[in-house]
GROMACS .gro file of N, CA, C and O in nm:
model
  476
    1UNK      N    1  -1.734  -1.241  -0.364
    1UNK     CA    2  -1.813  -1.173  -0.464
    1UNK      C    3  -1.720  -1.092  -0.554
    1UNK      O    4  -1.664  -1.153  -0.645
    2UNK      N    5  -1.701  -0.983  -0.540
    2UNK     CA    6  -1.586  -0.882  -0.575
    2UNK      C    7  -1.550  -0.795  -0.464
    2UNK      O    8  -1.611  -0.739  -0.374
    3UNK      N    9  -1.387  -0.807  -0.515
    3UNK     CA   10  -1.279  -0.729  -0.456
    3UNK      C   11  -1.206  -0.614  -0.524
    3UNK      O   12  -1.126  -0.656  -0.607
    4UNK      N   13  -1.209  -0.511  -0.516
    4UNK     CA   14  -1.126  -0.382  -0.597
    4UNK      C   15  -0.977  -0.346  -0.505
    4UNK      O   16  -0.947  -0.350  -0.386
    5UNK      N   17  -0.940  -0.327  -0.572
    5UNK     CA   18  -0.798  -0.293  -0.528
    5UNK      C   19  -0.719  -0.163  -0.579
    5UNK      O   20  -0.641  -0.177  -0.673
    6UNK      N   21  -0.739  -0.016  -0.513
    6UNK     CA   22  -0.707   0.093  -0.617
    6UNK      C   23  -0.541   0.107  -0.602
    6UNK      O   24  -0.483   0.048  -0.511
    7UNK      N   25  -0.473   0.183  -0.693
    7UNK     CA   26  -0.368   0.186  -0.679
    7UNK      C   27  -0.269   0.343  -0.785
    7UNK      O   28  -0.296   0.335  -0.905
    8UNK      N   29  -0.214   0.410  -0.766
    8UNK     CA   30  -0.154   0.538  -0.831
    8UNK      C   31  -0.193   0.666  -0.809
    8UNK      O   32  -0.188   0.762  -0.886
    9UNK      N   33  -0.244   0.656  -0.673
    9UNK     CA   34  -0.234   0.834  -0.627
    9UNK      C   35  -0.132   0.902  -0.568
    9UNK      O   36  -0.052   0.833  -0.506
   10UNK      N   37  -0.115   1.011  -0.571
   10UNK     CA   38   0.031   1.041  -0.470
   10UNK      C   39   0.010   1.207  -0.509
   10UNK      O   40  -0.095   1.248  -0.557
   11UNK      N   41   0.129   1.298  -0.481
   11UNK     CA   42   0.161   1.386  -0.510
   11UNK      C   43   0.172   1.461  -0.666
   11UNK      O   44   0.256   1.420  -0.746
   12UNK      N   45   0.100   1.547  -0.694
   12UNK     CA   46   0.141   1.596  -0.798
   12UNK      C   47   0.125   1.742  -0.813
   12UNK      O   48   0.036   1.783  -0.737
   13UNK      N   49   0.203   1.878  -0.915
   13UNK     CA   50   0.210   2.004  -0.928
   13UNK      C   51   0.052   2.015  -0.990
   13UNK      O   52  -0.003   1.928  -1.058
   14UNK      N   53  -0.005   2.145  -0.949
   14UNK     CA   54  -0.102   2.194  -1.061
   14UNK      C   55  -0.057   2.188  -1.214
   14UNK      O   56   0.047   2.234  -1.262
   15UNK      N   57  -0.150   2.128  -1.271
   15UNK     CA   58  -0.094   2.079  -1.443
   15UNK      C   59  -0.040   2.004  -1.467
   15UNK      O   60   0.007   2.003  -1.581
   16UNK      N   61  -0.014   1.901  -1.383
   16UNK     CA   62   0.041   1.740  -1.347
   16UNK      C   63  -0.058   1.659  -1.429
   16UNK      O   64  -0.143   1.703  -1.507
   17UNK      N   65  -0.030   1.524  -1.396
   17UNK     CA   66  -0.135   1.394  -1.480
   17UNK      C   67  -0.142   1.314  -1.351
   17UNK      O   68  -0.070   1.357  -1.261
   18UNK      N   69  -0.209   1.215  -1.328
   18UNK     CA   70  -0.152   1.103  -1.275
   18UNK      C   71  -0.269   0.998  -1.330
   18UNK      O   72  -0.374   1.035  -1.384
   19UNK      N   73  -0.228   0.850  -1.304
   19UNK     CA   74  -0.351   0.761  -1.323
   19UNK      C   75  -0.376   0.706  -1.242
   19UNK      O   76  -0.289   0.700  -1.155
   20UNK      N   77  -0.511   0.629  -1.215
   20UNK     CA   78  -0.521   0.559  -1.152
   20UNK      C   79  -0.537   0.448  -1.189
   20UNK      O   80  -0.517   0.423  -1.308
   21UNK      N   81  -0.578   0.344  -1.099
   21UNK     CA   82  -0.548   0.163  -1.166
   21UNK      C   83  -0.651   0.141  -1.036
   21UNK      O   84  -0.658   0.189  -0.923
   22UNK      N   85  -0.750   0.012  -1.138
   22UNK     CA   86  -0.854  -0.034  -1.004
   22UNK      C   87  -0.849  -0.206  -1.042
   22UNK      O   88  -0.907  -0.254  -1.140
   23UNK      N   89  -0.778  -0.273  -0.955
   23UNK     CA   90  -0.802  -0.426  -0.974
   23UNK      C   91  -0.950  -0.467  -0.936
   23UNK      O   92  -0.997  -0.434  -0.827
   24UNK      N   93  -1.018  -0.536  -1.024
   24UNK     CA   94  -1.103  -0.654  -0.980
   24UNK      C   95  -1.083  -0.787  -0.970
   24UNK      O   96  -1.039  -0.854  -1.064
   25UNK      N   97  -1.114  -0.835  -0.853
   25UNK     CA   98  -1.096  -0.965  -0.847
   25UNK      C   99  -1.275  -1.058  -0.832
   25UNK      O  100  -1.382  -0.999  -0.850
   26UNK      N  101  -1.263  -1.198  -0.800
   26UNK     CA  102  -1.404  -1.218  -0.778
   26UNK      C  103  -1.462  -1.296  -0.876
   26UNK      O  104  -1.415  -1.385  -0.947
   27UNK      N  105  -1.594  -1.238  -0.868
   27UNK     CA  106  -1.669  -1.286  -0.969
   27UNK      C  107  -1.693  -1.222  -1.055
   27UNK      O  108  -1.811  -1.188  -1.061
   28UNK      N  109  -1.585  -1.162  -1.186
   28UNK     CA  110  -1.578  -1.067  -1.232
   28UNK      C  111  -1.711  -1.084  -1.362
   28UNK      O  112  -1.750  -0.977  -1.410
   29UNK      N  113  -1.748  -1.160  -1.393
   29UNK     CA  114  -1.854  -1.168  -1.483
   29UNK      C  115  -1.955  -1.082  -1.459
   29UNK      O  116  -2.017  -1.017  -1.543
   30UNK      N  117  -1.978  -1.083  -1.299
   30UNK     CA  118  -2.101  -1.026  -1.293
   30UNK      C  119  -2.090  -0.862  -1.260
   30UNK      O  120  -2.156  -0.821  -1.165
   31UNK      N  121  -2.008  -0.768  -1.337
   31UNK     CA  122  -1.997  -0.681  -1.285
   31UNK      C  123  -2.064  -0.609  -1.402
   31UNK      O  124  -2.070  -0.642  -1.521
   32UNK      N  125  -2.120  -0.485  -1.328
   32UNK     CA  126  -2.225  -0.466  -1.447
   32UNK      C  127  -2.140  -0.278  -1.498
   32UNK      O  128  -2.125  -0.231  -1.611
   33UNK      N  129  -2.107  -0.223  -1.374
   33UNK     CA  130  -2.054  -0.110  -1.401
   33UNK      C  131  -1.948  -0.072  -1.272
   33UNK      O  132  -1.952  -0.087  -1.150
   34UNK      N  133  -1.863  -0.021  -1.357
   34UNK     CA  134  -1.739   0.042  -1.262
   34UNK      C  135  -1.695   0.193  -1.267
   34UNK      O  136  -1.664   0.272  -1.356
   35UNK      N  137  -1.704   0.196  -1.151
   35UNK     CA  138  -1.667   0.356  -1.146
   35UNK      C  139  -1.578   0.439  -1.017
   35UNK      O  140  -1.543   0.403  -0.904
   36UNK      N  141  -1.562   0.556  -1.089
   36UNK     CA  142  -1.446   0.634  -0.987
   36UNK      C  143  -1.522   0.748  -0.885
   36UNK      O  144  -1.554   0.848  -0.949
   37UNK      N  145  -1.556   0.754  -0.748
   37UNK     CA  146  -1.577   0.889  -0.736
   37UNK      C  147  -1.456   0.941  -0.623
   37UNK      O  148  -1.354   0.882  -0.587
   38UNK      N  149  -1.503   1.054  -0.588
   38UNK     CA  150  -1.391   1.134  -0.475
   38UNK      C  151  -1.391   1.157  -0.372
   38UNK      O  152  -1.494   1.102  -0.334
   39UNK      N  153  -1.332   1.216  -0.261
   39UNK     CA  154  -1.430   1.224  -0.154
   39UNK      C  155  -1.321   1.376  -0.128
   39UNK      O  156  -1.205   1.346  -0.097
   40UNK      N  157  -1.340   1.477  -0.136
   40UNK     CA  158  -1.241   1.602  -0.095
   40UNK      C  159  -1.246   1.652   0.090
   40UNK      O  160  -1.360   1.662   0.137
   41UNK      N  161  -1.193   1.665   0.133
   41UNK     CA  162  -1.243   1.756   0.250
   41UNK      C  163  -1.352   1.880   0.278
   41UNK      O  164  -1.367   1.998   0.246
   42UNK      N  165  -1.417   1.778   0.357
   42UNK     CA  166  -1.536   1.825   0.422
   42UNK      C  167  -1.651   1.829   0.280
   42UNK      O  168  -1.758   1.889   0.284
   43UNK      N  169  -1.603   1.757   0.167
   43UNK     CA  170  -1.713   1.747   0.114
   43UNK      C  171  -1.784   1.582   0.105
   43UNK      O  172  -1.726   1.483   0.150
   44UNK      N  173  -1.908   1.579   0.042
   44UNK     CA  174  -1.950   1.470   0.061
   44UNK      C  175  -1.874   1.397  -0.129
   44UNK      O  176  -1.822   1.454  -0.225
   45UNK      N  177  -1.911   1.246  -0.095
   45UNK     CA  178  -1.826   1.195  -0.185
   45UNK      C  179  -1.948   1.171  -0.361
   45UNK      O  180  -2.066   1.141  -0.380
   46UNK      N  181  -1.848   1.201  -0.435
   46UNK     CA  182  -1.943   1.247  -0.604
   46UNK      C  183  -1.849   1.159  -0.690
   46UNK      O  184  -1.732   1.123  -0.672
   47UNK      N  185  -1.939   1.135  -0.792
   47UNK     CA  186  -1.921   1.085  -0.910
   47UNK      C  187  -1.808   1.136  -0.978
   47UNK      O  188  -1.804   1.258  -0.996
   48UNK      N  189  -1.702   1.056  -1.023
   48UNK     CA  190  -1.659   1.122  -1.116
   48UNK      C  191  -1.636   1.068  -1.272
   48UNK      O  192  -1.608   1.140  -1.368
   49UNK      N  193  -1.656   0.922  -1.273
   49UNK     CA  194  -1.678   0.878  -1.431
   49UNK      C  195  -1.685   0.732  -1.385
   49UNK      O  196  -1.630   0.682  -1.287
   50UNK      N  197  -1.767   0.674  -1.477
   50UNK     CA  198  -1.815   0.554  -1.436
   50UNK      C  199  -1.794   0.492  -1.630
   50UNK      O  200  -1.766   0.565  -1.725
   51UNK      N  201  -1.822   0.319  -1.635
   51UNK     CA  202  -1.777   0.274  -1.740
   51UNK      C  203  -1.849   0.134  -1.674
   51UNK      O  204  -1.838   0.063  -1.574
   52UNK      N  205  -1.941   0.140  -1.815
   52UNK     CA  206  -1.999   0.000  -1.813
   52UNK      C  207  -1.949  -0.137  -1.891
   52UNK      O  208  -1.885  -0.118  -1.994
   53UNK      N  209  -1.967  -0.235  -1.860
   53UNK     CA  210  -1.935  -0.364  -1.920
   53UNK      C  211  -1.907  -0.356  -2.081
   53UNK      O  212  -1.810  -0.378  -2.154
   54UNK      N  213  -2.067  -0.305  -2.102
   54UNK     CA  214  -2.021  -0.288  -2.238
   54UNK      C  215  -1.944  -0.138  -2.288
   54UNK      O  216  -1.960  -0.104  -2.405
   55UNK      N  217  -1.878  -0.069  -2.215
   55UNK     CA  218  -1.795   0.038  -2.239
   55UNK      C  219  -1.822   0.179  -2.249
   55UNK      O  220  -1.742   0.270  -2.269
   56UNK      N  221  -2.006   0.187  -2.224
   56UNK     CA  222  -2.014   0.304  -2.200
   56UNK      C  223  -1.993   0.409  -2.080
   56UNK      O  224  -2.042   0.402  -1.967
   57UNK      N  225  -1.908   0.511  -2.133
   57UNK     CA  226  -1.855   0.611  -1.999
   57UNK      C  227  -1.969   0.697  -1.995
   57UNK      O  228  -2.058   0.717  -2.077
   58UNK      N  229  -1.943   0.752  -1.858
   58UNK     CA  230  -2.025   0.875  -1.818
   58UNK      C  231  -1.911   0.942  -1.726
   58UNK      O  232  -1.836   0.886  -1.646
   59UNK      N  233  -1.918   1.064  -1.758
   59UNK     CA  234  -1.879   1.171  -1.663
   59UNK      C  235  -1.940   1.238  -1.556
   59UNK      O  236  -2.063   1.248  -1.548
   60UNK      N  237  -1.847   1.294  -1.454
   60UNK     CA  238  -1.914   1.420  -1.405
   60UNK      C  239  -1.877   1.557  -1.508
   60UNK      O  240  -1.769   1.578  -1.564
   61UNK      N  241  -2.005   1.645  -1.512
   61UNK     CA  242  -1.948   1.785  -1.577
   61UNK      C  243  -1.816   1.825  -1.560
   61UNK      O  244  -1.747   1.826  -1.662
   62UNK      N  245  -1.765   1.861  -1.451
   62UNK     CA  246  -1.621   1.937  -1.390
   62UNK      C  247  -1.519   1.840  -1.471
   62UNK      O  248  -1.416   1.872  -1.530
   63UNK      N  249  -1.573   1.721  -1.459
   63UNK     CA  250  -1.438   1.653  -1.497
   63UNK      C  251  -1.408   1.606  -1.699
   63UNK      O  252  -1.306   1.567  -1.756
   64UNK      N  253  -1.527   1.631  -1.744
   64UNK     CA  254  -1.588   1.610  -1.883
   64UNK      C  255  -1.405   1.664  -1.925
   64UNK      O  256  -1.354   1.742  -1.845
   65UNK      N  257  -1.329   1.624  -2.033
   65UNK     CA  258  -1.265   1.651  -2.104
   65UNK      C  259  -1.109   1.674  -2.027
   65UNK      O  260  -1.019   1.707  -2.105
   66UNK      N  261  -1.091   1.666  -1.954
   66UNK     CA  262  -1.025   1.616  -1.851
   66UNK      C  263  -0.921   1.471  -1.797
   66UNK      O  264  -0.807   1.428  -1.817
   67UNK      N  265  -1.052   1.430  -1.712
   67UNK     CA  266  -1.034   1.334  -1.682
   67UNK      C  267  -1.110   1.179  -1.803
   67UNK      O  268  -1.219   1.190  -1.859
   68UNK      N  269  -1.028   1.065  -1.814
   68UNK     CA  270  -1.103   0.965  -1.902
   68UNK      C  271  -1.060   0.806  -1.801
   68UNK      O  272  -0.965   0.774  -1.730
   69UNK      N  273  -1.191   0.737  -1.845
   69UNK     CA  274  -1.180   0.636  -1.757
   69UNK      C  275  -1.216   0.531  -1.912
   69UNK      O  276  -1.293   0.552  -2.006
   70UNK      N  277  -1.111   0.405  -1.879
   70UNK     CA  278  -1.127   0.326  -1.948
   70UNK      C  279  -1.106   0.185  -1.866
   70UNK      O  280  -1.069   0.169  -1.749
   71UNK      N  281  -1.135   0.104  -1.949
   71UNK     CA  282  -1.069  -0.051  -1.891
   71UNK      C  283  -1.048  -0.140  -1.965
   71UNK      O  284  -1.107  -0.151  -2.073
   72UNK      N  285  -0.919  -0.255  -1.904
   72UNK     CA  286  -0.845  -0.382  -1.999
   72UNK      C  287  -0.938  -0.494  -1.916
   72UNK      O  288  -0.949  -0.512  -1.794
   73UNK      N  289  -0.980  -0.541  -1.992
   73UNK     CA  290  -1.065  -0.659  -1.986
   73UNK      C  291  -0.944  -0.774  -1.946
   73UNK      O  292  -0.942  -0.849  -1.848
   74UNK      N  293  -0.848  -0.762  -2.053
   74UNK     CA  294  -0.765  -0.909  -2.017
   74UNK      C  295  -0.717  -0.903  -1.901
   74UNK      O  296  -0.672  -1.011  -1.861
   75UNK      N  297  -0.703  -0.753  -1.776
   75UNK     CA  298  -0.633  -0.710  -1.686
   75UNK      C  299  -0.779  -0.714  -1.598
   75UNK      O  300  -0.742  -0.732  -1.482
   76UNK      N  301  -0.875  -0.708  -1.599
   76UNK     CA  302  -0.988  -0.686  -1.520
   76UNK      C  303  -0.955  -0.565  -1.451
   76UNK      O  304  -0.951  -0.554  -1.328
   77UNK      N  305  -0.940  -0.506  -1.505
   77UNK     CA  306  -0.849  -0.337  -1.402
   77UNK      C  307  -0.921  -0.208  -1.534
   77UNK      O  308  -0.919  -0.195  -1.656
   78UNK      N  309  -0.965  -0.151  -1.442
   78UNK     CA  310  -1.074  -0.005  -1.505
   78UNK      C  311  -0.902   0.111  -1.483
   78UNK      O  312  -0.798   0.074  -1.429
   79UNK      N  313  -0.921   0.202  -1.525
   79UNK     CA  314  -0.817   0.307  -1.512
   79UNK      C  315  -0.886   0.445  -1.546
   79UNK      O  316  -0.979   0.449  -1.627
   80UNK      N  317  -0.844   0.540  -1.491
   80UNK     CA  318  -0.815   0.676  -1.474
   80UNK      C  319  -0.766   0.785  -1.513
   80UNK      O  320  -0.759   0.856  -1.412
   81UNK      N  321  -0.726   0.841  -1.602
   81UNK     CA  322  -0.632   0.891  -1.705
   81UNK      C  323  -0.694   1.051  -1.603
   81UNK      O  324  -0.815   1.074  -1.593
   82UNK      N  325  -0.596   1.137  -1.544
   82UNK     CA  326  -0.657   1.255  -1.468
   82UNK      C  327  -0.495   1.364  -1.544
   82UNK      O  328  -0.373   1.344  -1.537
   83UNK      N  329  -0.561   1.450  -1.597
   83UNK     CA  330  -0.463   1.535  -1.664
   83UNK      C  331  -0.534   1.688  -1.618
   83UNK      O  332  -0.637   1.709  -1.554
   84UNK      N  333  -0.420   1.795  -1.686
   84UNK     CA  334  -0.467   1.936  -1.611
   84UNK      C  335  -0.519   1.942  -1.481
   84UNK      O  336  -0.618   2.012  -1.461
   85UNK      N  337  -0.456   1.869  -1.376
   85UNK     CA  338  -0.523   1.837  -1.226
   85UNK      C  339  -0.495   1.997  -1.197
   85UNK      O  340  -0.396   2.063  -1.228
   86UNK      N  341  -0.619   2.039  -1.124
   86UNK     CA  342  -0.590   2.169  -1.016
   86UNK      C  343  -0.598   2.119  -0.880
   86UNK      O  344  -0.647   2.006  -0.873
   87UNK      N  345  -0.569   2.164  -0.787
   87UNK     CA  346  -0.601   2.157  -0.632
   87UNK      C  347  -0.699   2.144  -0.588
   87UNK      O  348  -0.699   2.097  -0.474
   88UNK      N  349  -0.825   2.174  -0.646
   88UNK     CA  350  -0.997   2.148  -0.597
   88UNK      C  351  -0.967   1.991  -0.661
   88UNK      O  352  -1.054   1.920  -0.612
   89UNK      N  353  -0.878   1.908  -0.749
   89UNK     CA  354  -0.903   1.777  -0.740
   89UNK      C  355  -0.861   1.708  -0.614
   89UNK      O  356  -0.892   1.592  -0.584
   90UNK      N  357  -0.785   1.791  -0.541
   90UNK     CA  358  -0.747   1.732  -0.404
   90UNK      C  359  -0.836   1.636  -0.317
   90UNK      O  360  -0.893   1.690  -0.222
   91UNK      N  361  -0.854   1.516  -0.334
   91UNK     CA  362  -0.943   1.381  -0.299
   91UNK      C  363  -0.888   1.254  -0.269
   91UNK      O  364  -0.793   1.202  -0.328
   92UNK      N  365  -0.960   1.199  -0.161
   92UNK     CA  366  -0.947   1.081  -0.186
   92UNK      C  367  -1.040   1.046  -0.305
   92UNK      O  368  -1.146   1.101  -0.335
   93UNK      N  369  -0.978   0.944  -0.366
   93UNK     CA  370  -1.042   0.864  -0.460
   93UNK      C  371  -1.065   0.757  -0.448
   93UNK      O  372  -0.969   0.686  -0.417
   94UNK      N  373  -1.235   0.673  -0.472
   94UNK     CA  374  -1.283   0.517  -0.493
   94UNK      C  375  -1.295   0.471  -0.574
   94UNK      O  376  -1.369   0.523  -0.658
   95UNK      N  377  -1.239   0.363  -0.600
   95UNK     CA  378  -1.296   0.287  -0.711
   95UNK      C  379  -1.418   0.180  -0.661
   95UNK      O  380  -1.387   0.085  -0.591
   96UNK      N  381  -1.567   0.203  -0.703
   96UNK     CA  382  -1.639   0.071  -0.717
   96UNK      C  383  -1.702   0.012  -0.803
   96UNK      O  384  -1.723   0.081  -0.903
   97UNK      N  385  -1.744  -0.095  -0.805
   97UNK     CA  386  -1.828  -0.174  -0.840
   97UNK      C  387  -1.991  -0.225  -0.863
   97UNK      O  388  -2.051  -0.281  -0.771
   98UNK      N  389  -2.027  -0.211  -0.939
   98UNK     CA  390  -2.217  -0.251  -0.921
   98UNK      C  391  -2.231  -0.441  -1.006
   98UNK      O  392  -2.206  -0.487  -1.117
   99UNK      N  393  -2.281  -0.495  -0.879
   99UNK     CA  394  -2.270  -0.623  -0.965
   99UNK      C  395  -2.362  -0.710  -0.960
   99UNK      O  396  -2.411  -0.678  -0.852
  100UNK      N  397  -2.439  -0.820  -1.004
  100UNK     CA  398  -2.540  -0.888  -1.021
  100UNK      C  399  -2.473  -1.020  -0.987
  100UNK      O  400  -2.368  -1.060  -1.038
  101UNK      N  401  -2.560  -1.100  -0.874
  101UNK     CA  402  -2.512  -1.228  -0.844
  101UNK      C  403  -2.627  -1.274  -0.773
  101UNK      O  404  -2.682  -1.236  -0.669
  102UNK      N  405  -2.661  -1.411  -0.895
  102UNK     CA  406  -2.772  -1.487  -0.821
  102UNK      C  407  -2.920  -1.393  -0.754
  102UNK      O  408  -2.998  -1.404  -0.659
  103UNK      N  409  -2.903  -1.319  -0.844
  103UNK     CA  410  -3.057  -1.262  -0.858
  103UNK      C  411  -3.059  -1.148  -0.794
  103UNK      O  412  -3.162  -1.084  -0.773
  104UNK      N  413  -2.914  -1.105  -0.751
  104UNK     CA  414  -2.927  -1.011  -0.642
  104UNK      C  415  -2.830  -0.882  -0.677
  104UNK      O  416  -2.713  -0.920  -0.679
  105UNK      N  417  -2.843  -0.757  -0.701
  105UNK     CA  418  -2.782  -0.695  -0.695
  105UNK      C  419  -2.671  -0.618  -0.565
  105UNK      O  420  -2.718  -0.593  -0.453
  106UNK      N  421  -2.546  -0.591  -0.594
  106UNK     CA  422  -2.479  -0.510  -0.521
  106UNK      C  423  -2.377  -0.412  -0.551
  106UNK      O  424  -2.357  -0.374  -0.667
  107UNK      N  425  -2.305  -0.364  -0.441
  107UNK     CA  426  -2.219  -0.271  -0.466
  107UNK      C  427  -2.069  -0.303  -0.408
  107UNK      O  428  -2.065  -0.335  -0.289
  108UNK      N  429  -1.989  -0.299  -0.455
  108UNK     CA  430  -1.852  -0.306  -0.353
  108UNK      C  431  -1.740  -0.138  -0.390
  108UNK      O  432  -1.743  -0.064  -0.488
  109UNK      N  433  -1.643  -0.129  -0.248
  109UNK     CA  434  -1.590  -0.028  -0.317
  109UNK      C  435  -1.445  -0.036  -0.280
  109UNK      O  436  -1.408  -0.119  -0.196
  110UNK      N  437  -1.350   0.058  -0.346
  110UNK     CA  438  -1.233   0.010  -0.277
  110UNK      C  439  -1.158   0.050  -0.175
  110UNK      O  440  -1.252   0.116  -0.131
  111UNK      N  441  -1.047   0.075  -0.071
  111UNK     CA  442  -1.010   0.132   0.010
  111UNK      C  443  -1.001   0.266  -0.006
  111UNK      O  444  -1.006   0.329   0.100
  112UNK      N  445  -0.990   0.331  -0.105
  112UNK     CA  446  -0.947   0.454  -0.158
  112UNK      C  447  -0.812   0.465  -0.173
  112UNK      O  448  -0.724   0.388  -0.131
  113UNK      N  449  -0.799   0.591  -0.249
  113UNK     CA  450  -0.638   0.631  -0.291
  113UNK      C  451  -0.640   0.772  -0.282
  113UNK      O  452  -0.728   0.841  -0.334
  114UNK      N  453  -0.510   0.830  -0.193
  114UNK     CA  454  -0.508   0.990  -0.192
  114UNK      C  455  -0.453   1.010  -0.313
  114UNK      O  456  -0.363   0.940  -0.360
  115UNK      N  457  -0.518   1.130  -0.381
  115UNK     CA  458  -0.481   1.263  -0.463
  115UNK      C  459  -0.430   1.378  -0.404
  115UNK      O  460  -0.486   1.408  -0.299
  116UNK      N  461  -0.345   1.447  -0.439
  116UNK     CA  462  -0.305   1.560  -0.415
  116UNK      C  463  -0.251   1.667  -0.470
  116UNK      O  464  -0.128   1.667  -0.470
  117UNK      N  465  -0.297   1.750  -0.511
  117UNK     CA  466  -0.223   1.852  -0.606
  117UNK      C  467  -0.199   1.959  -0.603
  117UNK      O  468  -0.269   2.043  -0.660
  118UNK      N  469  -0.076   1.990  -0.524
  118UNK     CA  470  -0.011   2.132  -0.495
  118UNK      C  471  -0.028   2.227  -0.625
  118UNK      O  472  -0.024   2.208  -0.746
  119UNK      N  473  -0.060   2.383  -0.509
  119UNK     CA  474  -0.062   2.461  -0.656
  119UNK      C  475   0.074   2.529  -0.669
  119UNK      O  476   0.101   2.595  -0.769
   0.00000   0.00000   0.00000
């Protein structure tokens, strides 16, 4: 069906950047929306910007102006653009998928990727 594959978290200072990178593989036609959320310690896991087929983003508030999520079509790979990181971004991060196949909707997501951002 589809496969995501995240990739570019690691270490970074408060006021750092980093990006992220989400491969799709699959049946990429049928993907209807892609998106990033987080999962921090001991919290439960939230939205943080999502991007539809046809290119419309949505944010979470916290992250509005911030963080920007885009994607290369010729790359089938959504991305992450995370700038002014503080330490409450400290998360794992998912990349998934919402997709339509044969009448049926679903979801896929990816292994995750640690964030980290020393203050």
């Amino acid at each position: 069906q589809v496969q995501l594959a995240e990739s570019g978290g690691g270490l970074v200072q408060a006021g750092g950047s980093l990006r992220l990178a989400c491969a799709a593989s699959g049946i990429i036609s049928s993907i209807r929306v892609m998106g990033w959320y987080r999962q921090g310690p001991g919290n439960q896991r939230e939205l943080v910007a999502s991007i539809t087929s046809g290119g419309t983003t949505n944010y979470a508030d916290s992250m509005q102006g911030r963080f920007t999520i885009s994607r290369d079509n010729a790359k089938n790979t959504v991305y992450l653009q995370m700038n002014s990181l503080k330490p409450e971004d400290t998360a794992v991060y998912y990349c998934n998928a919402d997709f339509y196949i044969g009448g049926s909707s679903g979801r896929t997501w990816g292994q995750g990727t640690q964030v980290t951002v020393s203050s």
